[in-house]
Coordinates of N, CA and C in Angstrom, one line a residue:
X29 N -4.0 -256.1 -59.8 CA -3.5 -257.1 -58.9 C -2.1 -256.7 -58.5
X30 N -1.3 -256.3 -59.7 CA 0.5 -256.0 -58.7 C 0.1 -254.6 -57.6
X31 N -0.3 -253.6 -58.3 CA -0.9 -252.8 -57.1 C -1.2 -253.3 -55.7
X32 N -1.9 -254.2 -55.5 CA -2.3 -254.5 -54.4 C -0.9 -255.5 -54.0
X33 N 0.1 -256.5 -54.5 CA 1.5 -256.5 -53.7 C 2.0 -255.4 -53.6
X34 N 2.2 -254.6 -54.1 CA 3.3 -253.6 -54.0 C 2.6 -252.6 -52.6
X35 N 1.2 -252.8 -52.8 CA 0.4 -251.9 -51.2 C 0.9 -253.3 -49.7
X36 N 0.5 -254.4 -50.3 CA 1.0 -255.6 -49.2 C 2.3 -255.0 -48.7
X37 N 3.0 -254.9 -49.5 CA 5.0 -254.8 -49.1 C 5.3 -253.3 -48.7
X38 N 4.4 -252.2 -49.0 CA 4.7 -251.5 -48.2 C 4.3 -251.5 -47.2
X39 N 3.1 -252.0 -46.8 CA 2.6 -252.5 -45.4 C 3.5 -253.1 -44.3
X40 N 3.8 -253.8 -45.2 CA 4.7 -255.1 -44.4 C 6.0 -254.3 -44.2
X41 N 6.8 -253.4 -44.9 CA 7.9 -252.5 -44.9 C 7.7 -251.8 -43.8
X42 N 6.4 -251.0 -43.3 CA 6.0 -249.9 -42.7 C 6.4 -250.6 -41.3
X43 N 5.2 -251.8 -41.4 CA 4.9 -252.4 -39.7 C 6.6 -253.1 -39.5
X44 N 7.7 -253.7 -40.1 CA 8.6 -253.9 -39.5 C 9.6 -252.9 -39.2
X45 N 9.7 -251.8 -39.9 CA 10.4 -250.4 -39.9 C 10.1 -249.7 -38.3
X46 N 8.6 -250.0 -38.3 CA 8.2 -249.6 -36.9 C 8.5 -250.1 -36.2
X47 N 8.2 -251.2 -35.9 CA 8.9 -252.4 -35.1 C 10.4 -252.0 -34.5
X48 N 11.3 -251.9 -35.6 CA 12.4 -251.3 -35.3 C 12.6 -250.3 -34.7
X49 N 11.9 -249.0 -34.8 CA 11.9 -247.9 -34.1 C 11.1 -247.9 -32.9
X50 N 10.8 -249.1 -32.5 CA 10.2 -248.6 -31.5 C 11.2 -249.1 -30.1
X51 N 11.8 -249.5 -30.3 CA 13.0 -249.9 -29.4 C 14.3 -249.4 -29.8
X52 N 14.5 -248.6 -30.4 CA 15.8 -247.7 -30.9 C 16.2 -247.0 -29.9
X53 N 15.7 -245.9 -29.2 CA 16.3 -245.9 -27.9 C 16.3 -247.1 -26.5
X54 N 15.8 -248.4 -26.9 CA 15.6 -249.0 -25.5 C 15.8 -250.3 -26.0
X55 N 17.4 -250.8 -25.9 CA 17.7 -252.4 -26.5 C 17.5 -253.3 -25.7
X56 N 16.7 -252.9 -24.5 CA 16.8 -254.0 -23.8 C 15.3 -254.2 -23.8
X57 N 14.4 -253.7 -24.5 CA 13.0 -253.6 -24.7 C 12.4 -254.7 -25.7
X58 N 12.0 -255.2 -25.6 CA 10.8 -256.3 -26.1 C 10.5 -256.4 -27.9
X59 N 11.0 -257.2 -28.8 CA 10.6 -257.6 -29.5 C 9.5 -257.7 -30.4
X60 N 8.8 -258.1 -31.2 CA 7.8 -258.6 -31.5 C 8.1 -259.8 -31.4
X61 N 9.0 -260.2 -31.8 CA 9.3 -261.7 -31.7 C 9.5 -262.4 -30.5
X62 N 10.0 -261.4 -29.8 CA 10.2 -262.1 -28.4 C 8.7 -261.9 -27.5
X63 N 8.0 -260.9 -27.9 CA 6.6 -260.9 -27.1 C 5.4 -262.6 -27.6
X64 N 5.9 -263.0 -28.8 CA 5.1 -263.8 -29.2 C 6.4 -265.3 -28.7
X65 N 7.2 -265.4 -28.6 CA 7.4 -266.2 -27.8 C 7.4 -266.8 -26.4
X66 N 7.7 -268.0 -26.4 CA 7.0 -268.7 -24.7 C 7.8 -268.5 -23.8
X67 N 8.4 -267.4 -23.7 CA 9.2 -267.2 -22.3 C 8.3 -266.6 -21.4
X68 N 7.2 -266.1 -21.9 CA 6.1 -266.2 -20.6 C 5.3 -266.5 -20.2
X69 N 5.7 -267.8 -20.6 CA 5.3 -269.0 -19.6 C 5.0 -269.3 -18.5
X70 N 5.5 -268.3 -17.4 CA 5.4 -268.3 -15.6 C 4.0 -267.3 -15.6
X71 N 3.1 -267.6 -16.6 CA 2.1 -266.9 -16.6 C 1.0 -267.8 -15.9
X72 N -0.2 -267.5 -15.3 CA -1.5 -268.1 -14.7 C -2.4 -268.7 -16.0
X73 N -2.4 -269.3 -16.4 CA -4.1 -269.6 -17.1 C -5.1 -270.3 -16.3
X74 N -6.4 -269.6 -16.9 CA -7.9 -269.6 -16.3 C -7.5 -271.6 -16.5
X75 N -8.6 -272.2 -15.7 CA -8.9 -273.7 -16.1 C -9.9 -273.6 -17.2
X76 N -10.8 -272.7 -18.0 CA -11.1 -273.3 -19.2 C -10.5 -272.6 -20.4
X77 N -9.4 -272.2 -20.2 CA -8.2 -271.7 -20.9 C -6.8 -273.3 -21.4
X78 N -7.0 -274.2 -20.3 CA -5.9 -274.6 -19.9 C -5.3 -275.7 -21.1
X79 N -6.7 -276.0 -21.5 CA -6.6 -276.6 -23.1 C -6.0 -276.4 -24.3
X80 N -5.6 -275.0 -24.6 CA -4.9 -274.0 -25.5 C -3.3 -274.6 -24.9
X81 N -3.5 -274.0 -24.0 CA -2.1 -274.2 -23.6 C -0.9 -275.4 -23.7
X82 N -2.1 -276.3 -23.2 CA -1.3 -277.9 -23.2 C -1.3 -278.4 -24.7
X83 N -2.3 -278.1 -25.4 CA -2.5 -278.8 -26.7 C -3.5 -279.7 -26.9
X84 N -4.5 -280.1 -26.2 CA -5.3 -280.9 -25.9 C -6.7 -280.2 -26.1
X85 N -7.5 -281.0 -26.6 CA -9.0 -280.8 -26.8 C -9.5 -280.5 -25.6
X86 N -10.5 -279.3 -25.2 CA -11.3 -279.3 -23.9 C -11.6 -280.6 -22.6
X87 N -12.3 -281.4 -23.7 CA -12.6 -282.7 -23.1 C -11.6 -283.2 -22.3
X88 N -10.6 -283.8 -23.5 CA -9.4 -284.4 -23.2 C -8.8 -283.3 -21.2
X89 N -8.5 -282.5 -21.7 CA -7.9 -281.2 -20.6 C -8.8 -281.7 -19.2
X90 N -10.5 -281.5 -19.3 CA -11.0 -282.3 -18.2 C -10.9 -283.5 -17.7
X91 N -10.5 -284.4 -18.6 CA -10.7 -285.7 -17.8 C -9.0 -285.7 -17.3
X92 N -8.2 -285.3 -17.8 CA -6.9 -285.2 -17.4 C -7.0 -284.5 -15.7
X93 N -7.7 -283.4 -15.6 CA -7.5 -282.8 -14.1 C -8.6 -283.5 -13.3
X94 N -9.4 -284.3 -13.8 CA -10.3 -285.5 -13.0 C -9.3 -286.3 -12.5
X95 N -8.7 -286.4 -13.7 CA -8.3 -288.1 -13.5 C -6.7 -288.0 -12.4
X96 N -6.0 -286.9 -12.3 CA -4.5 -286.4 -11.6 C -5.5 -284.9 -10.8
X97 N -6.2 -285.0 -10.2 CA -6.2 -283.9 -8.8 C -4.9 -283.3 -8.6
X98 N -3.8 -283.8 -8.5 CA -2.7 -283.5 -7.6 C -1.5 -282.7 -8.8
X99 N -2.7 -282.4 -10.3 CA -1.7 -281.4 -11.2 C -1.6 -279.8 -10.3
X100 N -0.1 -279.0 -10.6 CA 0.2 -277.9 -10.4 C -1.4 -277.4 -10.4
X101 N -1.9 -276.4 -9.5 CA -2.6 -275.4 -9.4 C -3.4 -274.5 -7.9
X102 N -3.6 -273.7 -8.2 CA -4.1 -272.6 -7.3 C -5.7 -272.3 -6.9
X103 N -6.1 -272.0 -6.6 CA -7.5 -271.6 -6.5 C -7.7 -270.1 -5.6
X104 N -8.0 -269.3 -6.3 CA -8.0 -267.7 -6.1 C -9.8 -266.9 -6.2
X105 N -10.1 -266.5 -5.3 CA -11.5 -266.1 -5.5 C -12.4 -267.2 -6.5
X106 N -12.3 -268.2 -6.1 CA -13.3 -269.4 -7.0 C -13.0 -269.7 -8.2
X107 N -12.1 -269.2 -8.4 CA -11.4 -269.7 -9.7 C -10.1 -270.6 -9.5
X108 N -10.0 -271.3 -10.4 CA -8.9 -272.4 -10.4 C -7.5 -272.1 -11.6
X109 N -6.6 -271.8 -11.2 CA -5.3 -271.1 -12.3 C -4.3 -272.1 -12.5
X110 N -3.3 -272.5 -13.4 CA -2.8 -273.2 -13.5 C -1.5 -272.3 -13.9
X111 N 0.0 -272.8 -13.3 CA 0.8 -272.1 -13.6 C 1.4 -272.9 -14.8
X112 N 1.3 -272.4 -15.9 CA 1.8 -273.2 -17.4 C 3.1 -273.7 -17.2
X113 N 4.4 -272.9 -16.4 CA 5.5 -273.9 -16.5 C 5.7 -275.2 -16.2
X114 N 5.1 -275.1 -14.6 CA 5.0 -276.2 -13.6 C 3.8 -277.3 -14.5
X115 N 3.1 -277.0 -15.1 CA 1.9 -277.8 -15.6 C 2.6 -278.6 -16.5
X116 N 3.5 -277.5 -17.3 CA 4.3 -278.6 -18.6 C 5.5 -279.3 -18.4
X117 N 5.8 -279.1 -16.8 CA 7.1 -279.5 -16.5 C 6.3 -281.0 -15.9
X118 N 5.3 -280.9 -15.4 CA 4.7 -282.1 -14.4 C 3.7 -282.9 -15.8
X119 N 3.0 -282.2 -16.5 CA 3.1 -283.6 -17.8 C 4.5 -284.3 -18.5
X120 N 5.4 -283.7 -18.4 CA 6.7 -284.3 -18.6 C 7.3 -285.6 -18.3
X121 N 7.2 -285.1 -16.6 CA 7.5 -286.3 -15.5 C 6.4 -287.1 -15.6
X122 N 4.9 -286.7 -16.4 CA 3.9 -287.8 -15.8 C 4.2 -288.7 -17.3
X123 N 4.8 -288.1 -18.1 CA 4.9 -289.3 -19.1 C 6.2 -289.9 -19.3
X124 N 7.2 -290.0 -18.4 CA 8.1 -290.5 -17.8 C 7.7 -291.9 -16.9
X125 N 6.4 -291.3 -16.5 CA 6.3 -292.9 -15.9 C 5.8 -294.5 -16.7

């Protein structure tokens, strides 16, 4: 059993070591931490994606864009995209009212 921590920790040693080196020549290059945070947010999600995003159950996410037509979105070759900032900035204001 310590065998298998001491193989964990070098693991974990290895993949942040790399981590490090992989932006060593390039500081203005991307993180892991910063790839996994929400600064990319000005991203598109699919409409049966849109649930993940907001935090809401599938269901809930549908009757929400039944019930407000007039939320942030696009419609691109038959699909319907929602721009996640504008979507979280306009539940904001809608629960302001």
């Amino acid at each position: 059993m310590d065998l298998m921590w001491i193989g964990l920790g070098l693991v974990g040693a290895a993949f942040f070591i790399g981590e490090g080196l992989k932006n060593f020549k390039n500081p203005n290059g991307k993180s892991l931490m910063d790839s996994l945070d929400s600064s990319d947010s000005d991203n598109f999600v699919k409409e049966d994606q849109i649930h993940h995003h907001i935090g809401v159950s599938k269901e809930d996410a549908k009757a929400l864009i039944q019930e407000y037509p007039d939320i942030p979105h696009i419609r691109l070759n038959g699909n319907i995209y929602y721009p996640r900032k504008k979507v979280m900035k306009w539940m904001t204001e809608l629960g302001d009212h």
